[in-house]
XYZ file of C-alpha atoms in Angstrom:
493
model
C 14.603 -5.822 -100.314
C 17.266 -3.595 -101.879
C 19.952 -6.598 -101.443
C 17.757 -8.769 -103.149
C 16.959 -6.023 -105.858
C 21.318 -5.102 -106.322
C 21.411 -9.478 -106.346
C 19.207 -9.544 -109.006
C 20.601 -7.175 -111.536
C 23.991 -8.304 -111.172
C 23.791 -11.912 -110.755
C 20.179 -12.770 -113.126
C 23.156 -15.112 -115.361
C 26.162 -16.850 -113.989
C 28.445 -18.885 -116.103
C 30.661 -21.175 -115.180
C 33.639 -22.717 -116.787
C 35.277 -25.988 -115.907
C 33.086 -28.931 -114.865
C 35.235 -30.904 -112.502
C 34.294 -30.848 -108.717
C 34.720 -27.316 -107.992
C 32.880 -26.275 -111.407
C 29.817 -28.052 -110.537
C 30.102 -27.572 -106.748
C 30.238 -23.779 -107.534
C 26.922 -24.076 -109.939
C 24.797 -26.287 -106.803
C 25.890 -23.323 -104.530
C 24.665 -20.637 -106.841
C 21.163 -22.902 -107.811
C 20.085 -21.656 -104.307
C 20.038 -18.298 -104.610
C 16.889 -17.445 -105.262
C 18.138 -14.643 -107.413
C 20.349 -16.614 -109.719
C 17.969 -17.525 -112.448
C 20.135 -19.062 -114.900
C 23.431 -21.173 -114.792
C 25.596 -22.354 -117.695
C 28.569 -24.283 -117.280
C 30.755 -24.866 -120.168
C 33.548 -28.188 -120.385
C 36.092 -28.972 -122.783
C 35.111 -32.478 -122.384
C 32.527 -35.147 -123.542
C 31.366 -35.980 -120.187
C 32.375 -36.391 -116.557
C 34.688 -39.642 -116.055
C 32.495 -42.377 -114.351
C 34.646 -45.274 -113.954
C 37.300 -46.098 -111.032
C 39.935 -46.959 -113.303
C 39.445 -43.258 -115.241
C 40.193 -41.279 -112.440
C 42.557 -41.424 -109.498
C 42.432 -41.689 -105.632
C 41.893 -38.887 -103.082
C 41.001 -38.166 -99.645
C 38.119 -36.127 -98.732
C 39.207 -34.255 -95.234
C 36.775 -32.402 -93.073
C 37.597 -29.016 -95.319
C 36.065 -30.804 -98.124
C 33.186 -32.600 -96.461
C 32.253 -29.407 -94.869
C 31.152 -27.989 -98.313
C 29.807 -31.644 -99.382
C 27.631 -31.370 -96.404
C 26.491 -27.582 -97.619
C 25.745 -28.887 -100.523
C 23.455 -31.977 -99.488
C 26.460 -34.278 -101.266
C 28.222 -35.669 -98.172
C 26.479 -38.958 -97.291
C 26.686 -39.907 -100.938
C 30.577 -39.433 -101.263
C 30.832 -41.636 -97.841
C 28.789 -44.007 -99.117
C 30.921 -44.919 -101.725
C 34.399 -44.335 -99.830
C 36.016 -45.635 -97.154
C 36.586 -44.465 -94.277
C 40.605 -43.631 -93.706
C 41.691 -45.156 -90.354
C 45.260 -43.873 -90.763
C 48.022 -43.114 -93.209
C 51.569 -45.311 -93.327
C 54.683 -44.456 -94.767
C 57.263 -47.404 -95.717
C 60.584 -47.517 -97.102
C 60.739 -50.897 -98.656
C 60.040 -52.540 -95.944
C 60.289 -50.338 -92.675
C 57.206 -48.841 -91.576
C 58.927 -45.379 -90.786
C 56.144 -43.314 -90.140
C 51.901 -43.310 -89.722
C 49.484 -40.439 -89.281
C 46.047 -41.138 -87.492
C 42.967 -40.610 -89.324
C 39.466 -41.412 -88.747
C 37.925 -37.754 -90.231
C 39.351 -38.560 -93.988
C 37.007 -40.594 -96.424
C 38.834 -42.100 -99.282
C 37.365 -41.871 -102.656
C 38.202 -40.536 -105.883
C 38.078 -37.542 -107.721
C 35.670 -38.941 -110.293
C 33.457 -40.521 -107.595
C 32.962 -36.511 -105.826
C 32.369 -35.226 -109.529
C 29.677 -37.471 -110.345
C 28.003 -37.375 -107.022
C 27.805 -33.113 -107.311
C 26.643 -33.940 -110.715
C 24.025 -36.288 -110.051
C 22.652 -33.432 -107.483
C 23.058 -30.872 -109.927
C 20.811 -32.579 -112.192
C 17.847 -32.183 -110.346
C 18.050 -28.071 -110.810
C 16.282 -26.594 -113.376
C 18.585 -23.587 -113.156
C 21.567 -24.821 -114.331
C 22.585 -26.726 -117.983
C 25.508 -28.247 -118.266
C 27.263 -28.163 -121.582
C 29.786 -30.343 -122.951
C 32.346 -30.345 -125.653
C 32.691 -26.577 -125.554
C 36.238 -25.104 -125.691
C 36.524 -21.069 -124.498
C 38.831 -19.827 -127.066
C 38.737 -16.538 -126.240
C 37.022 -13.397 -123.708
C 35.859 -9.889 -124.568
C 36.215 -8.659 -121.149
C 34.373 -4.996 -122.486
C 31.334 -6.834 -123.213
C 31.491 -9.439 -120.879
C 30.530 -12.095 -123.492
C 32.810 -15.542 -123.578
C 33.840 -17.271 -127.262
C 33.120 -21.342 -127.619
C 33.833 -23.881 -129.943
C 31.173 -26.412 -130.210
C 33.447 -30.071 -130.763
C 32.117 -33.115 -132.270
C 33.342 -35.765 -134.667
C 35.793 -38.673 -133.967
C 36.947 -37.784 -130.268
C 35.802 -34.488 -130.013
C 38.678 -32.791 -132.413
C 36.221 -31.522 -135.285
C 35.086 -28.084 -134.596
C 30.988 -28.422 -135.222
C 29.925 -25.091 -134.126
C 30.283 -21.866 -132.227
C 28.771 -19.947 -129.341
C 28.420 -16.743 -127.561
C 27.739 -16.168 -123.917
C 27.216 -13.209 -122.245
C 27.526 -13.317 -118.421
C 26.193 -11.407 -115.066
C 29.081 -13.103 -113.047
C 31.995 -15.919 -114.529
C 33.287 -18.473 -112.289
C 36.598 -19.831 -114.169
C 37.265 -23.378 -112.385
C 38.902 -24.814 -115.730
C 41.840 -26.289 -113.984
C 45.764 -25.896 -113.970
C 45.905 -25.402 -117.434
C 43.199 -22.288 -117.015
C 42.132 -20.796 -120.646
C 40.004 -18.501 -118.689
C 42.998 -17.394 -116.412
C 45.010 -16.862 -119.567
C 42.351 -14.964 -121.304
C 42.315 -13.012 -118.202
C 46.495 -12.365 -117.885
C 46.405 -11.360 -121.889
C 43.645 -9.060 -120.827
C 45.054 -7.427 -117.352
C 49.018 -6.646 -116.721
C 48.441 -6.788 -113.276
C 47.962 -10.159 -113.033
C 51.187 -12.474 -112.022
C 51.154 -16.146 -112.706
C 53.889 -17.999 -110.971
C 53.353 -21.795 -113.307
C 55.708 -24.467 -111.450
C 55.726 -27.894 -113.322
C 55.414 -30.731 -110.930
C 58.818 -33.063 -111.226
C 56.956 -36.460 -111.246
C 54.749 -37.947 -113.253
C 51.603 -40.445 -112.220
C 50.033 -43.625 -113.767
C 47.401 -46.130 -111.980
C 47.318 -49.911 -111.479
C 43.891 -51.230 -110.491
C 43.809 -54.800 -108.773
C 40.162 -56.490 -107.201
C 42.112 -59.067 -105.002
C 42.232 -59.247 -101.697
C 45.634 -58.444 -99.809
C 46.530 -60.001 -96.515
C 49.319 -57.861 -96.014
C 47.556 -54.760 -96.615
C 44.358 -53.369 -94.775
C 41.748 -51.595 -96.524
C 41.425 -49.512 -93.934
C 44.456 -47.612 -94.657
C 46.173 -45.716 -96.904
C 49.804 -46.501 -97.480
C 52.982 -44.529 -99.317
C 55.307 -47.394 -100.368
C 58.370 -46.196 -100.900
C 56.331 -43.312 -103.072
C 53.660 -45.759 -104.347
C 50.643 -44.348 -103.366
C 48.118 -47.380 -101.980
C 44.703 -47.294 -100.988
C 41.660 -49.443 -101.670
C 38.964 -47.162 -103.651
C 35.872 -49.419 -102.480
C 34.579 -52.934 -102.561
C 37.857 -54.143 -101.973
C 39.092 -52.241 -105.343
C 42.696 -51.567 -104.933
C 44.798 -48.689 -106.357
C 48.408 -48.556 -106.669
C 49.563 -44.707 -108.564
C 53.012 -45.168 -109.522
C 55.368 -42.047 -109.775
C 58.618 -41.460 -111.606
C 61.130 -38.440 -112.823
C 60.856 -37.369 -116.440
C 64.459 -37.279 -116.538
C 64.825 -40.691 -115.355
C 64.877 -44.388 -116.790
C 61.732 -44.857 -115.850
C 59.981 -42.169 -118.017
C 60.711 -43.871 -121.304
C 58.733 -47.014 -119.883
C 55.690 -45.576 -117.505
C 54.826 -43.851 -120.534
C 54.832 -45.999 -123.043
C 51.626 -46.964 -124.440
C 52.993 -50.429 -125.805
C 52.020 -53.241 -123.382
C 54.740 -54.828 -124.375
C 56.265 -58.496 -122.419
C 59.319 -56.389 -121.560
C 57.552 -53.333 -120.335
C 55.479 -55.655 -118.052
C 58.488 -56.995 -116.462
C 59.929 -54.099 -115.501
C 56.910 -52.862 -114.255
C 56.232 -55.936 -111.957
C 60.410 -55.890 -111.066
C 59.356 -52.148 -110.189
C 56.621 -53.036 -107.995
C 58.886 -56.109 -106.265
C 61.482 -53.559 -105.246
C 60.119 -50.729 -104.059
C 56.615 -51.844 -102.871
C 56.972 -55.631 -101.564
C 54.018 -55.516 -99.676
C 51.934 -55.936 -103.058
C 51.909 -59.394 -103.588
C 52.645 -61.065 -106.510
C 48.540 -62.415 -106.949
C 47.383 -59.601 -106.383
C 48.526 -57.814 -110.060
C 47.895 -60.236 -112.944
C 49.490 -59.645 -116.432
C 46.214 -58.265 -117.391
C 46.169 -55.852 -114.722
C 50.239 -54.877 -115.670
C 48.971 -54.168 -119.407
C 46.502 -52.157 -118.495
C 48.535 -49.607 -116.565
C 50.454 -48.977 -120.239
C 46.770 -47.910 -121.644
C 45.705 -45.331 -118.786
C 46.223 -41.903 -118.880
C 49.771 -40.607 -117.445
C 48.923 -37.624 -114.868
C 51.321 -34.512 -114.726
C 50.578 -30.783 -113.447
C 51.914 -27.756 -111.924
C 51.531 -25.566 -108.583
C 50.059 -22.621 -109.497
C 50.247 -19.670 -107.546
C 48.066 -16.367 -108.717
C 48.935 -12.465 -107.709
C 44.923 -11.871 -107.855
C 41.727 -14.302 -107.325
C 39.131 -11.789 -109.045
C 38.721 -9.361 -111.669
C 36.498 -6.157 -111.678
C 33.881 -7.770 -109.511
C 33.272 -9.725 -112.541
C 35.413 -12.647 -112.732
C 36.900 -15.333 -110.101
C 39.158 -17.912 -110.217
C 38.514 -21.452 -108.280
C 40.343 -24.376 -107.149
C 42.978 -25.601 -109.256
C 42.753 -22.510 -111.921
C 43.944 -20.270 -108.623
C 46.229 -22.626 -106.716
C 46.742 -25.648 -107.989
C 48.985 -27.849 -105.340
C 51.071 -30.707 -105.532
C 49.002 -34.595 -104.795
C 51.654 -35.047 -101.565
C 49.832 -32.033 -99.824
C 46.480 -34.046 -99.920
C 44.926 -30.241 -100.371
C 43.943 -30.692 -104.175
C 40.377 -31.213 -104.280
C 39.606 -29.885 -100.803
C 41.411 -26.911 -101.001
C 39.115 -26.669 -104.242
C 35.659 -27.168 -101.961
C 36.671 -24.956 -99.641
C 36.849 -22.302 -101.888
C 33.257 -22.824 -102.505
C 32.260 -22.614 -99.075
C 34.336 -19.725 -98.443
C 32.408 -17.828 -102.026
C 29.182 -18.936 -100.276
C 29.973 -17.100 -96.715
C 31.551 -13.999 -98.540
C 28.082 -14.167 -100.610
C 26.154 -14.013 -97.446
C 28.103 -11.380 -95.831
C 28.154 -9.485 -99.038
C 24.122 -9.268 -99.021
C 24.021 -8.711 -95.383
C 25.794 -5.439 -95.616
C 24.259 -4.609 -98.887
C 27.892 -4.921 -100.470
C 26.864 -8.078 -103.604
C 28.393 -5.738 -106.043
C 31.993 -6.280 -104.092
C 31.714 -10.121 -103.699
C 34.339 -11.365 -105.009
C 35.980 -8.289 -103.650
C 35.390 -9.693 -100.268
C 36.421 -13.236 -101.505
C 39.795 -12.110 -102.454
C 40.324 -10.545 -99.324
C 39.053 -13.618 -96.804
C 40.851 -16.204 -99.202
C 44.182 -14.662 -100.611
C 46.173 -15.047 -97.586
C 44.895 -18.547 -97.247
C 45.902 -19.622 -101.051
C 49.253 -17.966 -100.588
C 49.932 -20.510 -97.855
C 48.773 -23.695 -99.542
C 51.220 -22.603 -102.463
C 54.094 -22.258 -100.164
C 53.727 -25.658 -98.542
C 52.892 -26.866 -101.995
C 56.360 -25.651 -102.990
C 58.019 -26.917 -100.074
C 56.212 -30.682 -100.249
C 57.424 -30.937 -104.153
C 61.335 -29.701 -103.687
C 61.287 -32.424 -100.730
C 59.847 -35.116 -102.390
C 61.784 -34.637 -106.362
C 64.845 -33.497 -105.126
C 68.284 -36.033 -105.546
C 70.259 -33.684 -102.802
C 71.983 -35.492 -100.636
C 72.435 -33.007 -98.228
C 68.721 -32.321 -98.452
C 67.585 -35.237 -97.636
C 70.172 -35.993 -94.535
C 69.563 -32.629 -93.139
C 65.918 -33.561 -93.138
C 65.947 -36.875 -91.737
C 68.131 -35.369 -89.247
C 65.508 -32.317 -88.384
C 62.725 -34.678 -88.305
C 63.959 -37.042 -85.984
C 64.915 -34.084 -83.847
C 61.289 -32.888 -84.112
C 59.473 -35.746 -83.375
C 61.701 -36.451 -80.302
C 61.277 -32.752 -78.880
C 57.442 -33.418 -79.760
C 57.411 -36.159 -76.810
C 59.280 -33.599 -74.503
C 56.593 -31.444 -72.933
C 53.424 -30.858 -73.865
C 52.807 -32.760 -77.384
C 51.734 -30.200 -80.670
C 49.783 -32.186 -83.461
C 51.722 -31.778 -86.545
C 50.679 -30.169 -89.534
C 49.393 -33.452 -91.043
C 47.296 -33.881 -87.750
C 45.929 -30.565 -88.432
C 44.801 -30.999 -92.256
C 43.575 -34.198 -92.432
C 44.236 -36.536 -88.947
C 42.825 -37.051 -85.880
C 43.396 -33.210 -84.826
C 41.282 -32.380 -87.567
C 37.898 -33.367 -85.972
C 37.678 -29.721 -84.457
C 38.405 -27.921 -87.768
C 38.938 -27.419 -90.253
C 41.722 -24.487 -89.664
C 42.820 -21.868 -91.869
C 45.729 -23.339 -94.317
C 47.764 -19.598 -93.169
C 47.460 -21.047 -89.215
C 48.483 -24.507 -89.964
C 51.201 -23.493 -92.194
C 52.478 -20.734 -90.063
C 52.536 -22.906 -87.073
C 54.610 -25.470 -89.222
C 56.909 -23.106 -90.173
C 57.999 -22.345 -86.851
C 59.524 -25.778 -86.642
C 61.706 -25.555 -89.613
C 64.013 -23.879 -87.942
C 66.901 -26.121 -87.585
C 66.640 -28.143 -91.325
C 68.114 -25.271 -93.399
C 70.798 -25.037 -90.588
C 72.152 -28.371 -90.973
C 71.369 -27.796 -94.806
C 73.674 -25.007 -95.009
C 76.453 -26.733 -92.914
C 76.176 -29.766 -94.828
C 77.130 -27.962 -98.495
C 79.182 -25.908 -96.700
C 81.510 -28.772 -95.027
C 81.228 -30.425 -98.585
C 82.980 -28.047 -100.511
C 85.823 -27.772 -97.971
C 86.070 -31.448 -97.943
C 85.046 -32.245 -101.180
C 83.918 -35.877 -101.246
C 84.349 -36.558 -97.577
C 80.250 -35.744 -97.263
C 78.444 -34.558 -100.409
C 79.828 -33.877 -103.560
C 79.102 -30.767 -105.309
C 80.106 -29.517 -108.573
C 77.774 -26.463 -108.401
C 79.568 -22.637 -107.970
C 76.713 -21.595 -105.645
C 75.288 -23.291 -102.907
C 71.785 -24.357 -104.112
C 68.691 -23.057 -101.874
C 67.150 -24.640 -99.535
C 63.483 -25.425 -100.079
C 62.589 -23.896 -96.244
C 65.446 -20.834 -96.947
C 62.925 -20.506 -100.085
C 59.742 -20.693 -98.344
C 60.850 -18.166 -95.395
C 62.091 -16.043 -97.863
C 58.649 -15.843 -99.999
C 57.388 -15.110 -96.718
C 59.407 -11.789 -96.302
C 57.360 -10.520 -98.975
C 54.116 -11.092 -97.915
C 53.416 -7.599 -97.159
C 53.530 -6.694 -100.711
C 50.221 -8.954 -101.477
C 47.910 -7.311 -104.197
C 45.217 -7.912 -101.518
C 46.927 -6.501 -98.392
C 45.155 -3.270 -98.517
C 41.996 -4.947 -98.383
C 42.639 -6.643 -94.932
C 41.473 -3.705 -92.877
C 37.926 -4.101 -94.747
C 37.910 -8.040 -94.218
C 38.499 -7.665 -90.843
């Protein structure tokens, strides 16, 4: 009775901001608590994306399901997904690597919104507003600052509101305004902001392939393929903003020229999409969809005073090649709805997201890491990168069929090793690490055999020997002890 009582006066009004999957996940979680009796959740935009061709292709792993199922959403997702028999990796036209599947539904991030939605709707709790901006927090008062938007596409301010909230749930994305309310606010707060170096743009095709199979998902040469459903295929193209390509994937002129080079693009690098399978039509569309970018975002705290926490991508935003984005995202939720029951159990709600921060930190400090790692080795033009990785990866897998086999990290996250999980991104990631042992080596001896032999290997005009993504990522690790969180592990546990 005295949980419920301590529940009640300090969680009577929850507001939520950000109404993507994690925003609206977070508000379904909260509509069960019997003690919640209001929900608001406040988005910049007009309305949640609908349409395949508005959004952008995903895989949901068991992490994500797990909080789909918690949330009564998971035979609706699957319904409209496919399930992902494996993944395969091509260089032009070599097949050079292929993960097995079989616990990953493909989908799309749209598709997962609107299905939480839909379920949302039917809760009397919770409203969902629209066209509201946060421009601004009085963290005294605990009261948030809106602009109403209306008018030609949502750019004439029509109004203002005031909020006052029991408990604020900031899932607004990579771009947080609530997180940078929150670091004008608090000094203590460190953002680390890293700008993904690729950009993204979709092509949508409804014909039938006989060279692909819906069943899987493929990277061609970086082109990421997978049929959505019904036999809807999506090809997301990605390119360097400092290269050729930028000045043409972005253009919003569906010009003859542009078209070409586009479909001269596709012919090189992808030649398993065949030529019928991408009309002109289909070619000048890509030129009028939106061009993704982003950042990995890595946070130094995941609450504030008991008060405020940050979710998904507004935490730890990752880059798409980890496959973490929106599950990482779900699992948070999960993870707030355990810590929520453990809280009340021990008559601790008043530390929730206390408790959060200490079960999650460690967890979100690993996914950034990889993150980190996954975008250096897929953006970086190093030649003696990317030999000394080839190199430590065919040494890896080889060793892997010596002795008793070890499912790789990919296995782990979202393949056929999965079915038993999902495991904690700090296991995975610090079993993976392990491995990376001999990579920087042959890094390190590669620039270092360059610039005694200049040209005879790699050429380097640089005075210092650039780092090593791993060096980096072992290095980070060093200072793990120093987490904001750390002293709050002997509670946790």
């Amino acid at each position: 009775i005295l949980s419920r009582l301590i529940l009640h006066n300090s969680m009577e009004h929850v507001v939520v901001v950000g109404a993507g999957p994690v925003g609206v996940a977070a508000a379904l979680m909260l509509a069960k608590e019997d003690s919640v009796r209001k929900i608001d959740v406040y988005d910049r935009a007009p309305a949640i994306p609908s349409q395949l061709n508005e959004s952008y292709p995903i895989g949901v792993n068991r992490r994500g399901m797990r909080t789909l199922n918690m949330l009564g959403c998971e035979d609706k997702v699957k319904e409209q997904g496919v399930l992902v028999d494996a993944w395969k990796i091509f260089v032009k036209t070599f097949n050079v690597a292929s993960v097995q599947s079989g616990q990953c539904w493909g989908t799309t991030r749209g598709i997962v919104n609107q299905v939480i939605f839909d379920e949302l709707q039917h809760e009397e709790k919770i409203t969902v507003h629209f066209s509201h901006k946060l421009t601004s927090v009085d963290f005294t008062t605990k009261t948030l600052h809106f602009e109403q938007l209306g008018g030609e596409n949502d750019r004439e301010v029509v109004g203002k509101v005031e909020v006052t909230a029991d408990k604020l749930i900031a899932c607004d994305g990579i771009w947080s305004a609530t997180r940078t309310a929150l670091k004008n606010h608090w000094d203590e707060l460190k953002v680390d902001v890293y700008p993904w170096e690729r950009k993204f743009r979709c092509l949508y095709s409804e014909k039938q392939s006989t060279k692909l199979d819906p069943a899987n998902h493929y990277i061609l040469t970086g082109i990421y393929t997978a049929v959505l459903k019904n036999n809807f295929w999506s090809f997301t193209v990605g390119w360097s903003p400092n290269s050729k390509d930028d000045q043409v994937f972005t253009s919003t002129e569906p010009s003859k020229e542009n078209v070409e080079y586009l479909r001269a693009h596709l012919k090189k690098l992808a030649p398993q999409i065949e030529d019928h399978m991408l009309s002109d039509e289909d070619l000048e569309a890509f030129f009028r969809r939106k061009v993704f970018g982003g950042a990995i975002v890595k946070v130094s705290h995941l609450q504030y005073n008991n008060w405020l926490v940050l979710l998904g991508d507004a935490a730890h935003s990752v880059y798409p090649a980890t496959g973490e984005g929106i599950n990482s995202g779900l699992e948070d939720v999960y993870v707030l709805e355990q810590t929520l029951q453990q809280a009340k159990q021990h008559q601790q709600v008043d530390e929730w997201f206390s408790l959060y921060e200490a079960v999650r930190y460690t967890d979100t400090c690993a996914l950034a890491d990889y993150a980190m790692y996954v975008e250096g080795a897929a953006t970086r033009d190093d030649k003696a990168h990317k030999v000394s990785h080839t190199i430590a990866s065919i040494t890896s897998f080889l060793g892997s069929k010596i002795g008793k086999p070890q499912p790789s990290k990919e296995e782990l996250l979202f393949g056929a090793a999965s079915k038993d999980g999902p495991y904690p991104y700090s296991e995975v990631i610090a079993k993976w690490k392990k491995t990376l042992w001999l990579e920087p080596k042959l890094y390190n001896l590669f620039t270092t055999f360059s610039k005694e032999r200049k040209g005879l290997l790699f050429e380097t005009d640089k005075p210092q020997k650039p780092e090593h993504p791993i060096t980096a990522l072992c290095r980070r690790d060093s200072t793990a002890q120093d987490s904001p969180v750390a002293a709050s592990d002997e509670r946790s546990a």
